[in-house]
Amino acid sequence: MMAKPRISSIDGKLAEEFAVPSHVEEVKEKMAVFASHHAAAGRRVVLITSGGTKVPLESRTVRFLDNFSSGRRGASSAEYFMASGYAVIFLHRHRSLYPYTRIFSNINMLDALKFSGGEGASGNSDVVVDQQVLPNIGKALKQYQEMKEGKLLLPIEFSTLSEYLHLLKAAAQALSPIGSKAMFYLAAAVSDFYIPASEMPEHKIQSSNGPLQLSMNMVPKILSPLVKDWAPQAFVISFKLETDATILLDRARRALDTYRHQAVVANVLDSRRGYVVVVTPETQAELIITDEDVKNDVEIEERIVSNLTSAHNKFITR
Ligand code: PAZ
């Protein structure tokens, strides 16, 4: 007899208080097909969440609360995972940084182009990339084409907290059949607070009513059903961001004790590009980027991914 899936109280809350995106079943099917195809080809599959969630204050939304995240950690990690042989489902905030094209994020594209024939040239065929503005463009293009050839990347977008929660649940259920070959790398910055759909004003809040007082509910801790019910055999990594370094490791350990997943990547807002600690129930590894590394274009995500792919190997063969 087949065991009935456990229904957690969080499932009920998700259905009642967070609007279900209309395309969630279609996306779930896409993710399931992607995961089973790559697992059958001997590949592991990582679900990366990236970027911040948006929490609307009105149902016809004019205003919302946002969570800080550029999406750089998720986008660069996706590249390193693909380079390590993983297929990647990239669940990211609409318009946050994206694998490979992230190198264009700080430049004006027109500054990166020039006419090859110098003065007098003006046709499209004379336009080339200025290698001084984009020194790594060749490497990025090669990696991008390899990724496309192998169909290694499945991008899925979210904007609101509701979309994020429902799509993450769908992803967990879609990846569950591949068991321990699935990794969850939850780098998105997710709101802890929200206004339930039933309590949200429909129309734009009027400033003529005076100062705004908000009362927000706690977002259900989705890591709990993900680890226990939705993808119980997967290798799960959460991220912990603090601004106060003195509480960081304690919070990371507390998360591991509470959710019983495999690792927490702990970082402080100001130093997150150069220093993180990967905390597991048994170990604590500091990963550091030195000035020399910066000169050599070494990114901390390369070290994080290397640490976690080794841990995933051990987890699978344990
Ligand atoms: O997206 P980004 O590169 O600007 O920042 C990455 C990060 C700080 C959002 C990520 O490393 C992280 O810690 N995410 C979890 C955030 C949280 O605890 O809510």
Coordinates of C-alpha atoms and ligand atoms in Angstrom, one line a residue:
M1 CA 0.0 0.0 0.0
M2 CA 1.4 3.5 -0.9
A3 CA 2.1 5.7 2.1
K4 CA -0.1 8.9 2.1
P5 CA 2.0 12.1 1.7
R6 CA 2.1 14.0 5.0
I7 CA 0.1 17.2 5.0
S8 CA 1.9 19.8 7.3
S9 CA 0.0 22.7 8.8
I10 CA 2.3 24.9 6.6
D11 CA 0.6 23.4 3.5
G12 CA -2.7 24.6 4.7
K13 CA -1.4 28.1 5.5
L14 CA 0.3 28.3 2.1
A15 CA -3.0 27.5 0.3
E16 CA -5.1 29.9 2.4
E17 CA -2.9 32.9 2.9
F18 CA -0.6 33.1 -0.1
A19 CA -2.0 33.6 -3.6
V20 CA -1.2 30.5 -5.7
P21 CA 0.5 31.5 -9.0
S22 CA -1.6 30.3 -12.0
H23 CA 1.4 28.6 -13.7
V24 CA 2.6 26.6 -10.7
E25 CA 1.5 23.2 -12.0
E26 CA 3.0 23.8 -15.4
V27 CA 6.3 24.9 -13.9
K28 CA 6.3 21.9 -11.5
E29 CA 6.0 19.6 -14.5
K30 CA 8.8 21.3 -16.3
M31 CA 11.1 21.0 -13.3
A32 CA 10.2 17.3 -12.8
V33 CA 11.0 16.6 -16.5
F34 CA 14.3 18.6 -16.3
A35 CA 15.4 16.8 -13.1
S36 CA 14.5 13.2 -14.2
H37 CA 16.2 13.8 -17.6
H38 CA 19.5 15.0 -16.0
A39 CA 19.4 12.4 -13.2
A40 CA 19.0 9.7 -15.8
A41 CA 22.1 11.1 -17.6
G42 CA 24.0 10.7 -14.4
R43 CA 24.0 14.4 -13.4
R44 CA 23.1 15.9 -10.1
V45 CA 20.6 18.7 -10.0
V46 CA 20.8 21.8 -7.8
L47 CA 17.8 24.1 -7.2
I48 CA 19.3 27.6 -6.5
T49 CA 17.1 30.4 -5.1
S50 CA 18.4 33.9 -5.7
G51 CA 17.4 37.5 -5.2
G52 CA 14.9 39.1 -2.7
T53 CA 11.2 38.6 -2.3
K54 CA 8.6 41.4 -2.6
V55 CA 5.8 41.6 -0.1
P56 CA 2.8 43.7 -1.3
L57 CA 1.0 46.0 1.0
E58 CA -2.1 46.3 -1.2
S59 CA -3.7 43.7 -3.4
R60 CA -3.8 46.1 -6.4
T61 CA -0.2 46.7 -5.5
V62 CA 1.3 50.1 -5.6
R63 CA 3.6 49.7 -2.6
F64 CA 5.6 46.7 -1.3
L65 CA 8.4 45.7 1.1
D66 CA 11.5 44.3 -0.5
N67 CA 14.3 42.2 0.7
F68 CA 17.9 43.2 0.0
S69 CA 19.8 40.9 -2.5
S70 CA 21.4 41.7 -5.8
G71 CA 21.2 38.0 -6.9
R72 CA 25.0 37.9 -7.5
R73 CA 25.6 35.0 -5.1
G74 CA 22.9 32.9 -6.8
A75 CA 23.9 33.8 -10.4
S76 CA 27.7 33.2 -9.9
S77 CA 27.1 30.0 -7.9
A78 CA 24.9 28.7 -10.8
E79 CA 27.9 29.1 -13.1
Y80 CA 30.2 27.2 -10.8
F81 CA 27.7 24.4 -10.3
M82 CA 27.3 24.0 -14.0
A83 CA 31.1 24.0 -14.4
S84 CA 31.2 21.2 -11.8
G85 CA 28.7 19.0 -13.8
Y86 CA 25.4 19.9 -12.2
A87 CA 22.2 20.8 -13.9
V88 CA 20.7 24.0 -12.4
I89 CA 17.1 25.1 -11.7
F90 CA 17.5 28.8 -11.1
L91 CA 14.6 30.1 -9.1
H92 CA 15.3 33.9 -9.2
R93 CA 13.8 37.2 -8.6
H94 CA 12.7 38.8 -11.9
R95 CA 15.5 41.2 -13.2
S96 CA 18.0 40.2 -10.5
L97 CA 21.5 39.1 -11.6
Y98 CA 21.6 36.2 -14.1
P99 CA 24.3 33.6 -14.8
Y100 CA 26.8 34.7 -17.4
T101 CA 25.0 38.0 -18.3
R102 CA 25.8 39.3 -14.8
I103 CA 29.1 40.6 -16.2
F104 CA 27.1 43.3 -18.1
S105 CA 25.4 44.5 -14.9
N106 CA 27.7 47.4 -14.2
I107 CA 28.4 48.6 -17.8
N108 CA 26.6 50.4 -20.5
M109 CA 26.6 48.0 -23.4
L110 CA 27.4 50.8 -25.9
D111 CA 30.6 51.4 -23.9
A112 CA 31.6 47.8 -24.6
L113 CA 31.2 48.1 -28.4
K114 CA 33.4 49.8 -31.0
F115 CA 33.9 50.1 -34.7
S116 CA 36.6 47.8 -36.0
G117 CA 37.5 50.0 -38.9
G118 CA 38.2 53.1 -36.7
E119 CA 37.0 56.4 -38.0
G120 CA 34.7 56.3 -41.0
A121 CA 33.3 52.8 -40.2
S122 CA 29.6 52.8 -39.4
G123 CA 27.9 49.5 -40.6
N124 CA 26.7 46.7 -38.3
S125 CA 29.4 44.3 -39.6
D126 CA 32.1 46.7 -38.4
V127 CA 31.0 46.5 -34.7
V128 CA 33.2 44.5 -32.4
V129 CA 33.5 44.0 -28.6
D130 CA 36.0 46.2 -26.8
Q131 CA 38.1 43.6 -24.9
Q132 CA 39.4 46.3 -22.5
V133 CA 35.8 47.0 -21.3
L134 CA 34.8 43.3 -21.2
P135 CA 38.1 41.3 -20.8
N136 CA 36.4 38.0 -19.9
I137 CA 33.8 38.1 -22.6
G138 CA 35.3 35.1 -24.6
K139 CA 35.4 32.9 -21.5
A140 CA 31.8 33.8 -20.5
L141 CA 30.5 33.3 -24.1
K142 CA 32.1 29.8 -24.3
Q143 CA 30.6 28.7 -20.9
Y144 CA 27.2 30.1 -21.9
Q145 CA 27.2 28.2 -25.2
E146 CA 28.2 25.0 -23.4
M147 CA 25.4 25.5 -20.9
K148 CA 22.9 26.0 -23.8
E149 CA 24.2 23.0 -25.7
G150 CA 23.7 20.7 -22.7
K151 CA 20.4 22.4 -21.7
L152 CA 21.9 22.6 -18.2
L153 CA 20.0 25.7 -16.9
L154 CA 16.2 26.0 -16.2
P155 CA 15.4 29.6 -15.2
I156 CA 12.2 30.2 -13.2
E157 CA 11.2 33.7 -12.1
F158 CA 9.4 35.0 -9.0
S159 CA 8.7 38.5 -7.7
T160 CA 6.4 38.2 -4.7
L161 CA 6.8 36.2 -1.5
S162 CA 3.7 34.1 -2.5
E163 CA 5.2 33.2 -5.8
Y164 CA 8.5 32.2 -4.2
L165 CA 6.9 30.0 -1.5
H166 CA 4.6 28.1 -3.9
L167 CA 7.3 27.7 -6.6
L168 CA 9.8 26.5 -4.0
K169 CA 7.3 23.9 -2.7
A170 CA 6.7 22.8 -6.4
A171 CA 10.4 22.5 -7.0
A172 CA 10.9 20.4 -3.8
Q173 CA 8.2 18.0 -4.9
A174 CA 9.5 17.9 -8.5
L175 CA 13.0 17.0 -7.3
S176 CA 12.0 14.6 -4.7
P177 CA 12.0 11.5 -7.1
I178 CA 15.7 11.9 -7.7
G179 CA 16.4 11.6 -4.0
S180 CA 19.9 12.4 -2.8
K181 CA 21.0 13.5 -6.2
A182 CA 19.1 16.8 -5.6
M183 CA 20.7 19.7 -3.8
F184 CA 18.8 22.8 -2.5
Y185 CA 20.9 25.9 -2.3
L186 CA 18.6 28.5 -0.7
A187 CA 20.5 31.8 -1.2
A188 CA 17.5 34.0 -1.8
A189 CA 16.7 36.7 0.8
V190 CA 13.2 35.9 1.9
S191 CA 10.9 38.1 3.9
D192 CA 10.1 37.0 7.5
F193 CA 6.9 39.1 7.5
Y194 CA 3.8 39.4 5.3
I195 CA 0.2 40.6 5.3
P196 CA -2.3 37.7 4.7
A197 CA -4.4 38.1 1.6
S198 CA -7.6 38.3 3.7
E199 CA -6.2 41.3 5.6
M200 CA -4.7 43.2 2.7
P201 CA -6.5 46.4 1.6
E202 CA -7.6 46.1 -2.1
H203 CA -6.8 49.7 -3.1
K204 CA -3.9 52.0 -2.7
I205 CA -3.5 53.0 1.0
Q206 CA -4.4 56.7 1.3
S207 CA -1.9 59.1 2.9
S208 CA -4.9 61.4 3.8
N209 CA -5.7 58.8 6.5
G210 CA -2.6 59.8 8.4
P211 CA 0.6 57.9 9.4
L212 CA 0.6 54.2 8.4
Q213 CA 0.7 51.5 11.0
L214 CA 1.5 48.0 9.8
S215 CA 0.9 44.8 11.5
M216 CA 2.5 41.8 9.7
N217 CA 2.3 38.1 10.4
M218 CA 5.3 35.8 10.6
V219 CA 6.0 33.9 7.3
P220 CA 5.8 30.1 7.9
K221 CA 9.2 28.4 8.1
I222 CA 9.1 26.6 4.8
L223 CA 12.5 24.8 5.4
S224 CA 10.7 22.6 7.9
P225 CA 8.3 20.8 5.5
L226 CA 10.9 21.0 2.7
V227 CA 13.3 18.9 4.7
K228 CA 10.8 16.6 6.4
D229 CA 8.0 16.1 3.8
W230 CA 8.6 17.5 0.4
A231 CA 12.2 16.3 -0.4
P232 CA 13.3 14.3 2.6
Q233 CA 16.3 12.6 0.9
A234 CA 17.8 15.8 -0.7
F235 CA 20.9 17.6 0.4
V236 CA 19.7 20.9 1.7
I237 CA 21.8 24.1 2.3
S238 CA 20.3 27.3 3.8
F239 CA 21.9 30.7 4.0
K240 CA 22.0 32.9 7.1
L241 CA 22.5 36.6 6.7
E242 CA 23.1 38.9 9.7
T243 CA 24.4 42.4 10.1
D244 CA 25.7 41.7 13.7
A245 CA 28.6 39.3 13.3
T246 CA 28.5 38.4 17.0
I247 CA 25.2 36.5 16.7
L248 CA 25.9 34.9 13.3
L249 CA 27.3 31.5 14.2
D250 CA 24.8 31.0 17.0
R251 CA 21.9 31.6 14.6
A252 CA 23.4 29.3 12.0
R253 CA 23.7 26.5 14.6
R254 CA 20.2 27.1 15.8
A255 CA 18.9 26.7 12.3
L256 CA 20.7 23.4 11.9
D257 CA 19.3 22.2 15.2
T258 CA 15.8 23.2 14.3
Y259 CA 15.5 22.0 10.7
R260 CA 18.0 19.1 10.7
H261 CA 19.3 19.9 7.2
Q262 CA 22.8 19.4 6.0
A263 CA 24.5 22.9 6.1
V264 CA 24.2 26.6 6.7
V265 CA 26.3 29.1 4.8
A266 CA 26.6 32.0 7.3
N267 CA 27.6 35.5 6.1
V268 CA 27.5 39.1 7.3
L269 CA 26.1 41.8 5.0
D270 CA 29.2 43.9 4.7
S271 CA 31.8 41.2 4.3
R272 CA 29.7 38.6 2.3
R273 CA 31.9 38.8 -0.8
G274 CA 35.1 38.0 1.0
Y275 CA 34.1 35.8 4.0
V276 CA 31.6 33.1 4.8
V277 CA 31.4 30.2 7.2
V278 CA 30.0 26.8 6.1
V279 CA 28.5 25.3 9.2
T280 CA 27.4 21.6 9.3
P281 CA 26.4 19.6 12.4
E282 CA 30.0 18.3 12.7
T283 CA 32.2 21.0 11.1
Q284 CA 32.7 24.7 10.6
A285 CA 34.8 25.8 7.5
E286 CA 35.8 29.5 7.0
L287 CA 36.1 30.4 3.4
I288 CA 38.1 33.6 2.7
I289 CA 38.9 35.7 -0.4
T290 CA 42.3 37.5 -0.1
D291 CA 43.4 40.6 -2.0
E292 CA 45.5 38.3 -4.1
D293 CA 42.4 36.3 -5.0
V294 CA 40.6 39.4 -5.9
K295 CA 43.4 40.4 -8.3
N296 CA 43.1 37.0 -9.9
D297 CA 39.3 37.2 -10.3
V298 CA 38.7 34.4 -7.8
E299 CA 35.2 34.7 -6.4
I300 CA 34.0 33.3 -3.0
E301 CA 31.2 31.4 -4.7
E302 CA 33.8 29.2 -6.4
R303 CA 35.0 28.1 -2.9
I304 CA 31.5 27.7 -1.5
V305 CA 30.4 25.5 -4.5
S306 CA 33.6 23.5 -4.2
N307 CA 33.1 22.9 -0.5
L308 CA 29.4 21.9 -1.0
T309 CA 29.8 19.7 -4.0
S310 CA 32.4 17.6 -2.0
A311 CA 30.0 17.4 0.9
H312 CA 27.2 16.4 -1.5
N313 CA 29.5 13.5 -2.8
K314 CA 30.0 12.3 0.7
F315 CA 26.3 12.6 1.5
I316 CA 25.3 10.5 -1.6
T317 CA 27.8 7.8 -0.8
R318 CA 27.3 7.7 2.9
Ligands
PAZ1 O1 22.4 38.4 -3.6 P1 23.6 38.9 -3.0 O2 24.9 38.4 -3.6 O3 23.6 40.4 -3.0 O4 23.6 38.5 -1.5 C1 23.6 37.2 -1.1 C2 22.8 37.0 0.2 C3 23.5 37.8 1.3 C4 21.4 37.4 0.0 C5 23.0 35.5 0.6 O5 24.3 35.1 0.8 C6 22.2 35.1 1.9 O6 22.7 35.2 3.0 N1 20.9 34.8 1.8 C7 20.0 34.5 2.9 C8 19.5 35.8 3.4 C9 18.7 35.6 4.7 O7 19.2 35.2 5.7 O8 17.5 36.0 4.6

